[in-house]
Coordinates of C-alpha atoms and ligand atoms in Angstrom, one line a residue:
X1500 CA 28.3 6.6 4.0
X1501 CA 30.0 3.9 2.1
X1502 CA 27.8 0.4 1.7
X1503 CA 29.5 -2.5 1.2
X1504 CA 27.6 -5.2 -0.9
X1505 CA 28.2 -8.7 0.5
X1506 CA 27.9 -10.9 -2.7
X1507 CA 29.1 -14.4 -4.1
X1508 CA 28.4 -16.1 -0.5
X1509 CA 29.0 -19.9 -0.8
X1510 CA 25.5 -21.2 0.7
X1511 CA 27.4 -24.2 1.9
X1512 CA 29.2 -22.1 4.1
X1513 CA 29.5 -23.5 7.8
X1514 CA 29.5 -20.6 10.4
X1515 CA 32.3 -22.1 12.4
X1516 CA 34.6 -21.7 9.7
X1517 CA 34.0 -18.3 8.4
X1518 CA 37.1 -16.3 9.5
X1519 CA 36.7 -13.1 11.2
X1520 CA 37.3 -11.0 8.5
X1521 CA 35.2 -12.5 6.2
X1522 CA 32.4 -9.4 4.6
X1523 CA 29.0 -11.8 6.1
X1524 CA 31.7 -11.5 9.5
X1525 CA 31.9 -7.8 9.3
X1526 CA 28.3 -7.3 8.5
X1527 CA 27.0 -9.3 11.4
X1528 CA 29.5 -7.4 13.6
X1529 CA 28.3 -4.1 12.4
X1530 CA 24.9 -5.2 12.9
X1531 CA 25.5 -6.6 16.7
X1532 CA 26.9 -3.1 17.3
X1533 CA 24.0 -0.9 16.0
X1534 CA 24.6 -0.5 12.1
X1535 CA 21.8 -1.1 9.6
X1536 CA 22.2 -4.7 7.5
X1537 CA 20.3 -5.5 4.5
X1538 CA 19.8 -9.4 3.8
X1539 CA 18.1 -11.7 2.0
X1540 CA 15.4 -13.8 2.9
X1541 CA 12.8 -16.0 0.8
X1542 CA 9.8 -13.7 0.8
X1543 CA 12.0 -10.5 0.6
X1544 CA 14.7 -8.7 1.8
X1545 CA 14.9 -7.3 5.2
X1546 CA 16.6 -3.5 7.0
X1547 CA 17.9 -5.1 9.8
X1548 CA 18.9 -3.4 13.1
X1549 CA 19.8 -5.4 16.4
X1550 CA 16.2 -5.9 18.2
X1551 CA 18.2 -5.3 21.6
X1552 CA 19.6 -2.3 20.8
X1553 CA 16.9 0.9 20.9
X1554 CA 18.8 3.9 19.4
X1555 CA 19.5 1.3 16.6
X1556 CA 16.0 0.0 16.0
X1557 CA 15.1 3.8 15.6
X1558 CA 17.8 4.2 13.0
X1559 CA 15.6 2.1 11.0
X1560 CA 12.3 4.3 10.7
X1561 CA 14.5 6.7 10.0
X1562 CA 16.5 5.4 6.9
X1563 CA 13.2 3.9 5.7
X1564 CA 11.3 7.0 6.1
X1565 CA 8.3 4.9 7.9
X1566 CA 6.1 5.8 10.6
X1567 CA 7.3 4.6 13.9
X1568 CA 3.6 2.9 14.9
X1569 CA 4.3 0.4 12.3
X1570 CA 5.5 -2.4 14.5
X1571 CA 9.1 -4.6 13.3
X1572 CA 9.6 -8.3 12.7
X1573 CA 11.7 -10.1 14.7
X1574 CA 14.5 -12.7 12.5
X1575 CA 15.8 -14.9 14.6
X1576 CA 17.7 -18.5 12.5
X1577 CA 16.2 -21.3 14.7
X1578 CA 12.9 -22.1 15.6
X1579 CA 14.4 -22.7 19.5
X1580 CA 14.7 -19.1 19.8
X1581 CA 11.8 -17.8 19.7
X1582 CA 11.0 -19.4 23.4
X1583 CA 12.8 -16.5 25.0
X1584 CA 11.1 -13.7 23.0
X1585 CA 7.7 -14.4 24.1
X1586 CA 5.6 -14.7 26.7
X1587 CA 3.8 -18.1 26.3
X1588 CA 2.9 -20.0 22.9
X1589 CA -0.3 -21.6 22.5
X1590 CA -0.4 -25.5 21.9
X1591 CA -1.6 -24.8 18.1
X1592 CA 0.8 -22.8 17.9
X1593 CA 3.3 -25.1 18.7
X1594 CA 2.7 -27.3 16.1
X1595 CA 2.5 -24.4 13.5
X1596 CA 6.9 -23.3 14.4
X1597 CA 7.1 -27.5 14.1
X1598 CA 5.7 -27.5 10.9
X1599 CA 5.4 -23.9 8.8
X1600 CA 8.8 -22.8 10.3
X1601 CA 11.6 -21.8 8.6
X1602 CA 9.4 -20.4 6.1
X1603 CA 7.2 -17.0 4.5
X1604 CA 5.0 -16.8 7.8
X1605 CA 5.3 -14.3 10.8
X1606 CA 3.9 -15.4 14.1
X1607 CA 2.7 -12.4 16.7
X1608 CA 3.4 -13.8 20.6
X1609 CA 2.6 -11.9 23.7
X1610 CA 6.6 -10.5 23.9
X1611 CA 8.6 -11.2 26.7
X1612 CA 10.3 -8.4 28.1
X1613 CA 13.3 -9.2 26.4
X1614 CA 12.0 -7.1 23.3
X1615 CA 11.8 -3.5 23.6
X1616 CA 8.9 -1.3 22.9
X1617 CA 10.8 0.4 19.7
X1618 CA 10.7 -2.4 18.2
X1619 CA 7.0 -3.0 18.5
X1620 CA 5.6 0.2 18.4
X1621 CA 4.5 0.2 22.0
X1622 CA 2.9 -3.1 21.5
X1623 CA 2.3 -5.7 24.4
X1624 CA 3.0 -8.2 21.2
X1625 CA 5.8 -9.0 19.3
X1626 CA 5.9 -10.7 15.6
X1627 CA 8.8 -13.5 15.2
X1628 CA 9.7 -15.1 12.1
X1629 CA 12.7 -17.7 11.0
X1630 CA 13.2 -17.1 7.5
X1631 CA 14.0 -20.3 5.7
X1632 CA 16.9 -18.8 3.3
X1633 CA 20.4 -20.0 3.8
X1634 CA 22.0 -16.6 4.0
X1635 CA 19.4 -15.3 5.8
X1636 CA 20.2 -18.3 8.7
X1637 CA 23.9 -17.8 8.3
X1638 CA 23.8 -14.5 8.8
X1639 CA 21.4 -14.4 11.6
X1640 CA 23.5 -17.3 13.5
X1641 CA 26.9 -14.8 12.9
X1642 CA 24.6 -11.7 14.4
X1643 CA 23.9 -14.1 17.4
X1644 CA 21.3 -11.3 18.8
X1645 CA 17.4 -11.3 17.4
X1646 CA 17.7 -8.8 13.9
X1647 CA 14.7 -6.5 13.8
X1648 CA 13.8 -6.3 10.1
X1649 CA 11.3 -4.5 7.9
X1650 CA 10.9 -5.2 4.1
X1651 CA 14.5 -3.5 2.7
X1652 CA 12.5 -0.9 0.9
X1653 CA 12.6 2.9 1.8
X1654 CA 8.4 3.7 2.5
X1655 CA 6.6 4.0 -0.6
X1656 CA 8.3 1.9 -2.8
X1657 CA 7.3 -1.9 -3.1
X1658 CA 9.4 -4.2 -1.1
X1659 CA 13.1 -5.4 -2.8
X1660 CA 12.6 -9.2 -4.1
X1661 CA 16.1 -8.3 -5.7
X1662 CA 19.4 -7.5 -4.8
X1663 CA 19.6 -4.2 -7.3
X1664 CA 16.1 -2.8 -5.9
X1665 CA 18.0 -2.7 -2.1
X1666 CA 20.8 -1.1 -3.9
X1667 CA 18.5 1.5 -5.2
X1668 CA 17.0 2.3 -2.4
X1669 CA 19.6 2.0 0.5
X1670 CA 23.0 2.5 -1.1
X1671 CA 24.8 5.5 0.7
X1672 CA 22.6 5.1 3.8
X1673 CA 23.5 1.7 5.4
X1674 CA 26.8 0.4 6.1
X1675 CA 26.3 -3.7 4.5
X1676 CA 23.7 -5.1 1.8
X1677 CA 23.8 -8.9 2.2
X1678 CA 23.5 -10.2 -2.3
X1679 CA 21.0 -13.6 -1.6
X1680 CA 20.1 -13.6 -5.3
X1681 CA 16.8 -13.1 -6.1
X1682 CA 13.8 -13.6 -3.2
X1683 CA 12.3 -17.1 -3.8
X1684 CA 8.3 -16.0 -3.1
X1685 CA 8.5 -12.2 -3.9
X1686 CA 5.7 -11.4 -1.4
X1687 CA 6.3 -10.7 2.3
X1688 CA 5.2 -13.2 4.7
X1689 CA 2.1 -14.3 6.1
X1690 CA 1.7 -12.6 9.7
X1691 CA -0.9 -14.6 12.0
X1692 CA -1.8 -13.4 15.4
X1693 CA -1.6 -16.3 17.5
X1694 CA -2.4 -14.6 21.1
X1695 CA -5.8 -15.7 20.8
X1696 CA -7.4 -19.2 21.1
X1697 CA -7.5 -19.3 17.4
X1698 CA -5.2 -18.0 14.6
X1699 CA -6.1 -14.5 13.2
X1700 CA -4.6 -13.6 9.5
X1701 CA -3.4 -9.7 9.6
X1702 CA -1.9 -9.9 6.4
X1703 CA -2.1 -12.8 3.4
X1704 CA 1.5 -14.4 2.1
X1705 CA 3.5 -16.7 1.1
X1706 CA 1.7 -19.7 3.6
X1707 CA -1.8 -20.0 3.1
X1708 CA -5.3 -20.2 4.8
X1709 CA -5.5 -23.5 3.3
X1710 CA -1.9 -24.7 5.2
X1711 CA -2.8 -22.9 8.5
X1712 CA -6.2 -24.4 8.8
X1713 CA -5.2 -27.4 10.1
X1714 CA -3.4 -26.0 13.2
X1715 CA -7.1 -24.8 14.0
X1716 CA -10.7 -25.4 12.6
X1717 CA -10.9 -21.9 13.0
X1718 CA -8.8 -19.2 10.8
X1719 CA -9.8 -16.0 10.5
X1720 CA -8.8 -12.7 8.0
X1721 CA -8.2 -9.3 10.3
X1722 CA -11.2 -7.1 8.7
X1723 CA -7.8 -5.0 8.3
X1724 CA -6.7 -7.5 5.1
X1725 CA -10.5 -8.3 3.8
X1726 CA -12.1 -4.6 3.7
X1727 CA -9.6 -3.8 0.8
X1728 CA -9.4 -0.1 0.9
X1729 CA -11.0 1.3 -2.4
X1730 CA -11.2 4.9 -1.3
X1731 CA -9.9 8.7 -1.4
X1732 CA -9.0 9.8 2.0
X1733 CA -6.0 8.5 2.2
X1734 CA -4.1 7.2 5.7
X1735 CA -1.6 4.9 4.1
X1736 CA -0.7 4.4 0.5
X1737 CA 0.6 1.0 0.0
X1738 CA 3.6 -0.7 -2.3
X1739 CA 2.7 2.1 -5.1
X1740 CA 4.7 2.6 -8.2
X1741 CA 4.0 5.9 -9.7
X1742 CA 1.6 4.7 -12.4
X1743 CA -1.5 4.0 -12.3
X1744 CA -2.3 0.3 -11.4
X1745 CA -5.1 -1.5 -13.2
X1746 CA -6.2 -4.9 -12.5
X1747 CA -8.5 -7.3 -14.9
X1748 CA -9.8 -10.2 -14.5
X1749 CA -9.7 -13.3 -13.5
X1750 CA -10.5 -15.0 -16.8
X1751 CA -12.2 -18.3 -17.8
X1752 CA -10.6 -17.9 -21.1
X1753 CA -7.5 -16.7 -22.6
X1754 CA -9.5 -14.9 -25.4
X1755 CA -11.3 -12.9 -22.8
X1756 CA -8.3 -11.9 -21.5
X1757 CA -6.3 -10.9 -24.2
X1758 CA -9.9 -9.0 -25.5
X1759 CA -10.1 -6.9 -22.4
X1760 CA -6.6 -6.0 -22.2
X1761 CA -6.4 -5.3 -25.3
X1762 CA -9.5 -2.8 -25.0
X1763 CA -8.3 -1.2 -21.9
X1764 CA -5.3 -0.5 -23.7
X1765 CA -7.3 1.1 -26.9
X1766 CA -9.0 3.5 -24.7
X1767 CA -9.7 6.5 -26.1
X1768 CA -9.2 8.2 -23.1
X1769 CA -5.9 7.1 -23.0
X1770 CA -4.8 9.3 -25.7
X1771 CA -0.7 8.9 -25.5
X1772 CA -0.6 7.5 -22.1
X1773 CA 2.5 4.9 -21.5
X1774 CA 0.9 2.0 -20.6
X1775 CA 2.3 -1.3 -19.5
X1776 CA 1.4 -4.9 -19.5
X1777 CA 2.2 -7.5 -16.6
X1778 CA 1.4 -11.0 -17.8
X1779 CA 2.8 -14.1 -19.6
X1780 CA 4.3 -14.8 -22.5
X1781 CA 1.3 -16.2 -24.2
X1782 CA -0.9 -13.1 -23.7
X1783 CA 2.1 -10.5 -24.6
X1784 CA 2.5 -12.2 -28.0
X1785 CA -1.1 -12.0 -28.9
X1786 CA -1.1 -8.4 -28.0
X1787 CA 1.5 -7.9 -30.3
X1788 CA 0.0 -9.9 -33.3
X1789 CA -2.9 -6.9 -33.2
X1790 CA -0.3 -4.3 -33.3
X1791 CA -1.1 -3.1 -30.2
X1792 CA 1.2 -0.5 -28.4
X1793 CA 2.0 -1.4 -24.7
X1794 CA 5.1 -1.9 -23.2
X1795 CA 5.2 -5.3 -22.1
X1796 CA 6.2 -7.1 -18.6
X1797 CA 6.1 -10.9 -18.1
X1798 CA 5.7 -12.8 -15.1
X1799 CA 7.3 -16.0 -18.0
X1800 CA 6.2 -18.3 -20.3
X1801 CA 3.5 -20.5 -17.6
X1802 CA 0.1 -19.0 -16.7
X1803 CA 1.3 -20.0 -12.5
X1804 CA 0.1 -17.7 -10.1
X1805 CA 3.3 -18.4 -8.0
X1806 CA 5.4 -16.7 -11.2
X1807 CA 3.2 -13.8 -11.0
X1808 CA 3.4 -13.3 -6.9
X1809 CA 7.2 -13.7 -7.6
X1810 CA 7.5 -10.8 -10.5
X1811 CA 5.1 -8.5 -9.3
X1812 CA 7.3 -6.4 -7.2
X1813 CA 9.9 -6.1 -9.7
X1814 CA 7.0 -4.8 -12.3
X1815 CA 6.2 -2.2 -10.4
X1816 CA 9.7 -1.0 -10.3
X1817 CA 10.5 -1.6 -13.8
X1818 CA 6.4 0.3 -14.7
X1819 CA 8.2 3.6 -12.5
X1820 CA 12.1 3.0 -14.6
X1821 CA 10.1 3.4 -17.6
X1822 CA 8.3 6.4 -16.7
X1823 CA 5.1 4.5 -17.5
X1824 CA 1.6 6.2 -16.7
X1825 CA -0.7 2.9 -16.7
X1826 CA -0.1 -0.7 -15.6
X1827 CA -2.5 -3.6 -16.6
X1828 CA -1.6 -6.4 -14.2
X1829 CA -3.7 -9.7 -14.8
X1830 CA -5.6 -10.5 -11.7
X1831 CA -5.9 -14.3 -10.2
X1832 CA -8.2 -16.4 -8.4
X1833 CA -7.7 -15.6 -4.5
X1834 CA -6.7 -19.3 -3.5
X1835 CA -3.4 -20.2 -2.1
X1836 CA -0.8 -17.5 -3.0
X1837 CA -3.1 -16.0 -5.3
X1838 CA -4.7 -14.5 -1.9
X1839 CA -1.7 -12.7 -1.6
X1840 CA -1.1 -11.8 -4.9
X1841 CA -4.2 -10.1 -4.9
X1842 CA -4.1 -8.3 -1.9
X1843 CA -0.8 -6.7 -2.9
X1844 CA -2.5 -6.0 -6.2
X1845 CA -5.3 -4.6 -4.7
X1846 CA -3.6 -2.2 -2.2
X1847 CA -1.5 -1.2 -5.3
X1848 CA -4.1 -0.7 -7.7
X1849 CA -6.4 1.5 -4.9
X1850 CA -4.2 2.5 -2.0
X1851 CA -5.9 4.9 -0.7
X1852 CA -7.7 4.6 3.2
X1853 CA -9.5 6.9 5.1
X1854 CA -7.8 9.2 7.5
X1855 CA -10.5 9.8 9.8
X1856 CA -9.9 6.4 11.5
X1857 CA -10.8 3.1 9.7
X1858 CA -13.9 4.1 8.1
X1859 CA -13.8 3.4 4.7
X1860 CA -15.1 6.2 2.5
X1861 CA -16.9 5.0 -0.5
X1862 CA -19.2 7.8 -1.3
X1863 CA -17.7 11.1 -0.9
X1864 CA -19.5 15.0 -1.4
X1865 CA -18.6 18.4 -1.9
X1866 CA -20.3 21.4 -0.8
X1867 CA -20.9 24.9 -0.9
X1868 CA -23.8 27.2 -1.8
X1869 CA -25.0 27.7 -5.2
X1870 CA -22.9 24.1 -6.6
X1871 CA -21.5 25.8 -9.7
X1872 CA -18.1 26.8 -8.7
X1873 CA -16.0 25.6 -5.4
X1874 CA -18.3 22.2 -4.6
X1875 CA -17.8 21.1 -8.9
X1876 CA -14.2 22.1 -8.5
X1877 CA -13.4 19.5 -5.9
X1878 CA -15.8 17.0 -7.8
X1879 CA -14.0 16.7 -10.5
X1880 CA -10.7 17.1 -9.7
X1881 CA -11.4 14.0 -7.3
X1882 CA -12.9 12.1 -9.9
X1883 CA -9.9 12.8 -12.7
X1884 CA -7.5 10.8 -10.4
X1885 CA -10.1 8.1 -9.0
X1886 CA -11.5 6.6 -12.5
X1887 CA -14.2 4.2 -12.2
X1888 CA -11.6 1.6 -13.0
X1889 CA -9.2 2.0 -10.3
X1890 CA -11.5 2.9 -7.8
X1891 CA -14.6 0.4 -7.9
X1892 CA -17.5 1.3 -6.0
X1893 CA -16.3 4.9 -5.2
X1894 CA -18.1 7.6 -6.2
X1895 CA -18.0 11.7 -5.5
X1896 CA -20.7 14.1 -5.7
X1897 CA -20.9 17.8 -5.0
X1898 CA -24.3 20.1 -3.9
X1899 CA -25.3 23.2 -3.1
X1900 CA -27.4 24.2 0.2
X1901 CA -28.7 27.4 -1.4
X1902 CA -29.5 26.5 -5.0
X1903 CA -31.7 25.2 -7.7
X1904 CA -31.3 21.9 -9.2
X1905 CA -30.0 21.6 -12.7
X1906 CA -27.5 24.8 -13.2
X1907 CA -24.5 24.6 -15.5
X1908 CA -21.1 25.5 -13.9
X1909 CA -20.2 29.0 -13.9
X1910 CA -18.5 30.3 -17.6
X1911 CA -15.3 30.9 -15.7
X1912 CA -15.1 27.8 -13.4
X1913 CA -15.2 25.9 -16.8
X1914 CA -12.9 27.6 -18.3
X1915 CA -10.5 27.9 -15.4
X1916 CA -10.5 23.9 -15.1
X1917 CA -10.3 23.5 -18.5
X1918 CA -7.1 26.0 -19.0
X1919 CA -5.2 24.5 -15.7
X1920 CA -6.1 20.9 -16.0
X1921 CA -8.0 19.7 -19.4
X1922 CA -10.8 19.2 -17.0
X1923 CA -14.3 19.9 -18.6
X1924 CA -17.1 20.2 -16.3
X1925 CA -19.8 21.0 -19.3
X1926 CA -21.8 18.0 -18.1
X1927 CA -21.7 19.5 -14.7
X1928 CA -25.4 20.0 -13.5
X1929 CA -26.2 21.4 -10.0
X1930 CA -27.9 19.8 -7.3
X1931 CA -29.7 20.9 -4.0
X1932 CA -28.0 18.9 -0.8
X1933 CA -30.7 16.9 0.5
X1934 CA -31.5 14.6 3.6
X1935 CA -30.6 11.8 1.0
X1936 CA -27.2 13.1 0.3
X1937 CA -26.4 13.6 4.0
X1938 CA -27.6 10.0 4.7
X1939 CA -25.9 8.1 1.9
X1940 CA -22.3 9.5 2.0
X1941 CA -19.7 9.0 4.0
X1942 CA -17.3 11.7 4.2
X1943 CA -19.2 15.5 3.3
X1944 CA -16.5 18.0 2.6
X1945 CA -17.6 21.7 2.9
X1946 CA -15.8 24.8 1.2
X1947 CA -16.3 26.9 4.3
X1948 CA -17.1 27.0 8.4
X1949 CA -20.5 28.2 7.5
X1950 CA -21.3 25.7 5.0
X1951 CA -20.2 22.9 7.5
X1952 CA -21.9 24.2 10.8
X1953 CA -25.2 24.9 8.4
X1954 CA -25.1 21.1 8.2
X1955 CA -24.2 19.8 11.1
X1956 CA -27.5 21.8 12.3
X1957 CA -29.4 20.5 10.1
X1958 CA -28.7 17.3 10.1
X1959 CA -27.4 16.4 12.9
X1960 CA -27.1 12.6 12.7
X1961 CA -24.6 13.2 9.7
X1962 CA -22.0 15.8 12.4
X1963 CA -19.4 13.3 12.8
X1964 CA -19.1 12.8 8.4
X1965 CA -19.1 16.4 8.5
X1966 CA -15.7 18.5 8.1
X1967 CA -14.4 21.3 6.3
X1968 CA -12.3 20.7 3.5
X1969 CA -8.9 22.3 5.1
X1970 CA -10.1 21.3 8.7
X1971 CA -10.2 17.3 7.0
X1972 CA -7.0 17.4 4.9
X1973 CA -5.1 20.1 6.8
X1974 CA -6.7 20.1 10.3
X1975 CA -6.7 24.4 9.2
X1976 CA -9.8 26.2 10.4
X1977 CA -9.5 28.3 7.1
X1978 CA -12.2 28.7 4.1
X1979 CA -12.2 28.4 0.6
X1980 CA -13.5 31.7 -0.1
X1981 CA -16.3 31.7 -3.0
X1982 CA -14.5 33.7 -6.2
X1983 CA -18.6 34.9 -7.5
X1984 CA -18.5 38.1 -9.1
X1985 CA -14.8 38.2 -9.2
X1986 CA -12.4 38.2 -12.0
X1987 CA -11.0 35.2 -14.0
X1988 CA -8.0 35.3 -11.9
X1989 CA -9.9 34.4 -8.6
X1990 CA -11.2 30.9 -10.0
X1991 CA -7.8 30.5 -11.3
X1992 CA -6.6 30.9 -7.6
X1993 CA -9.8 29.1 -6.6
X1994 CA -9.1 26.1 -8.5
X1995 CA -5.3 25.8 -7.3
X1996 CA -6.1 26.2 -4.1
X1997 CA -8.8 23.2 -4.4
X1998 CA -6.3 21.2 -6.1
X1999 CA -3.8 21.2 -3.8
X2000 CA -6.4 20.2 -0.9
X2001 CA -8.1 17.2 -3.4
X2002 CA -4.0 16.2 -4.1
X2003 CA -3.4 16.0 0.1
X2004 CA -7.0 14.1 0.3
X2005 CA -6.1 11.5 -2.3
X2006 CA -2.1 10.9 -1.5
X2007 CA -1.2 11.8 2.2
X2008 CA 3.1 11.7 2.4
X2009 CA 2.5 9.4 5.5
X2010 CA 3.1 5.6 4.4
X2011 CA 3.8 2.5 6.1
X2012 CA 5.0 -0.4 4.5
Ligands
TXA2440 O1 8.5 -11.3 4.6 C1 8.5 -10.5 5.5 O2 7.7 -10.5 6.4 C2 9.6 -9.4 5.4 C3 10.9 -10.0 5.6 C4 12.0 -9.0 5.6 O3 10.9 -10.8 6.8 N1 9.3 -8.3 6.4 C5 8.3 -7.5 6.2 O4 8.3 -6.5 7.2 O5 7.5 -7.5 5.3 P1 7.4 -5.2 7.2 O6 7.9 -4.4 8.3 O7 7.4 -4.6 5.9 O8 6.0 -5.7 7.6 C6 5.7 -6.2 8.9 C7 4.3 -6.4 9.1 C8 3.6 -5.1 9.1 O9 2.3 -5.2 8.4 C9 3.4 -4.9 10.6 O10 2.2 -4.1 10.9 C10 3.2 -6.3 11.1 O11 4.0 -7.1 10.3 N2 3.5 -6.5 12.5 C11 4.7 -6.4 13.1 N3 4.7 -6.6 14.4 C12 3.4 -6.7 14.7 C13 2.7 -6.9 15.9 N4 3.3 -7.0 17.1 N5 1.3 -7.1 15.9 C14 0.7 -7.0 14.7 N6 1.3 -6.8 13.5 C15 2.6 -6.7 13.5
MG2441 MG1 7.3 -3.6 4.1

């Protein structure tokens, strides 16, 4: 398919006087009749589809790639629209459209039955916003139906603050991308649940808690947005560029700063890594000065939170275009937009939930019998993706249920590890699984049927943590069959087969945003 790129709209433009053939005229045609628009809005841009239209709503999980339980935002230009989408609206929320809208915040209604389910996942609820950027408002008034729209970003990659990241992504599969310049906040919006009797924060942006709070003495965060998942087990991996995101701080001092960057980037570990910098100016330069080798990405010469929030999509992109394997981003104080900032940060830097519903997995174990082979295998294939530094507060174990406590790994599961992935498990010692163990994890993976029902007898409080390690990442009643007394070559195909099961467990395919 073709995509014709809408650019060098005059934002002065009166709708009235657009002639019909004009490219914003064609788009919002296309759109009314079930193609797929990209346009600009402040926060980001948006995939829009007509929200009336089913088969064309669906077009839109398809081109991104996203999971159709992820409910869509409504667009609609004027705040007197949104009547007729919902059911009722609460009298503080009444004053929040006065006030907040058009602007960066979502509100979620009861819908009326106006909105299909397509668009909201099956959802008795629907989420309306009125984005406050010209185009966006032009556009929308041309459409003259309510525009379905999530971020313009296929799933996986952060959302587009920028013409040339739509481009990237959608080109060839969407008939119009709407050129708004670059997104004004860079974050999506704020979404607040107002179907309650007070307002409910699913997800931090560019209006804050400290705006919304008085519309209500009562605001509260969705656990969803404060328990920020910091785990393997993966459901949905969030905004992630390929590298490796690392956050520090915040600082009381620019020294401080510029110290610990500048040691995280001297790692030893990091050998000849590729490792990028986002920051300002100021810290950049002083990196520099100690001859320090980073490839550097400023948010601009001001230490402003509200330059970071606005740059930190684009770094991600630009930390993936350069192939780059680490990225320090500087981390802010959680106030205002910095809430939001950090969030997104957060979700980059450790995006990984737990798949067995919302439980988050912080202490994860591996077992098998003698834990000096299969169980160490997992361990530490698990623990060369999740370093301390990414994943705070995780930590993964592996024991035995018919050993001794203090046995080095077998001679050829260390040098199979060593030969396929650099890993070296000489500190490995083994340990017996104990009542301990079962208590304090969350998640225990077993290497075979056996090894799991062994446990679940045993210690039966722990069943529901307990789960083979194909029946957990494949939902495959199949073993891991223990290579003991066998040549070199088993471990080898030991240790692959392990590694593609600890790769499923930390990065599932399925992502939302
Ligand atoms: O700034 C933005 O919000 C951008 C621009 C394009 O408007 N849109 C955006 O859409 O970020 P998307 O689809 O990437 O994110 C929409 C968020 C998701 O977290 C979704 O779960 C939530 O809004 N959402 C949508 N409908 C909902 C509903 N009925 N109830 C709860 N959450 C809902
Ligand atoms: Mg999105």
């Amino acid at each position: 398919m073709d995509t014709v790129i809408v650019s060098d709209i005059s934002i002065a433009t009166d709708p009235g006087s657009l002639s019909q053939g004009h490219p914003l005229c064609m788009a919002a045609d296309s759109l009314r009749e079930g193609g797929l628009v990209a346009f600009p809005t402040e926060t980001v841009y948006g995939l829009g589809a007509n929200a009336l239209d089913p088969e064309a709503v669906k077009s839109i999980f398809r081109v991104k790639g996203r999971p159709s339980d992820n409910p869509l935002i409504v667009h609609v230009p004027e705040t007197s629209h949104i009547r007729r989408l919902v059911k009722e609206i609460p009298g503080y929320a009444e004053a929040m459209i006065e006030d907040l809208m058009p602007g960066p915040v979502t509100l979620v209604f009861t819908k009326s039955e106006m909105i299909p389910y397509e668009v909201t996942s099956g959802l008795e609820t629907v989420a309306v916003r009125v984005p406050s950027h010209p185009i966006a408002r032009l556009f929308l008034t041309l459409s003259g139906v309510p525009v379905a729209a999530p971020s313009a970003n296929i799933s996986g990659s952060p959302s587009p603050t920028n013409v040339s990241h739509v481009i990237n992504d959608l080109s060839g599969k969407i008939p119009y991308i709407i050129d708004g310049g670059p997104s004004d906040v860079g974050l999506e919006s704020t979404v607040i649940d107002v179907t309650g009797d007070h307002p409910v924060i699913l997800r931090p942006g560019g209006v804050s808690e400290e705006d919304i709070i008085k519309y209500h003495p009562k605001v509260e965060y969705s656990s969803e947005t404060t328990d920020t998942p910091k785990s393997p087990g993966m459901k949905y991996r969030h905004y992630a560029p390929a590298a490796k995101v690392i956050s520090v701080g915040p600082f009381d001092t620019f020294d401080d700063m510029v110290s610990v960057i500048a040691d995280r980037i001297s790692d030893p570990d990091n050998g000849e890594i590729k490792i990028g910098v986002y920051s300002n100016d100021k810290v950049i330069e002083a990196l520099r000065e100690q001859r320090i080798v980073f490839e550097p990405i400023s948010y601009g010469n001001t230490t402003d939170v509200k330059a970071a929030a606005y740059g930190l999509f684009a770094a991600f992109r630009r930390a993936d275009e350069k192939g780059l394997q680490i990225l320090i981003v500087e981390a802010f104080r959680e106030e205002g937009i910095g809430k939001a900032y950090m969030n997104r940060l957060n979700k980059a830097a450790s995006s990984v939930e737990s798949r067995s519903d919302k439980n988050i997995v912080r202490r994860l174990v591996f077992v098998c019998t003698g834990n000096t082979c299969r169980s160490p295998m997992a361990e530490y294939l698990i623990r060369a993706e999740t370093p301390e530094a990414c994943v705070p507060g995780f930590v993964v174990s592996s024991a035995g249920i018919g050993t001794m406590n203090g046995m080095r790994a077998s001679e050829s599961a260390l040098n199979v590890m060593n030969e396929l992935f650099g890993i070296d498990m000489s500190a490995h010692r083994s340990s017996v699984f104990t009542d301990n163990i079962a208590e304090s994890n969350d998640l225990i993976l077993a290497m075979t049927a056996w090894h799991r029902d062994v446990l679940r007898k045993t210690y039966p409080s722990a069943g529901h943590k307990i789960h083979t390690l194909y029946g957990f990442v494949r939902g495959e009643d199949r073993d891991i069959n223990d290579p003991y007394g066998q040549g070199e070559d088993s471990y080898r195909e030991t240790a692959l087969e392990i590694k593609s099961l600890t790769d499923e467990l930390l990065v599932r395919s399925n992502v939302t945003e």
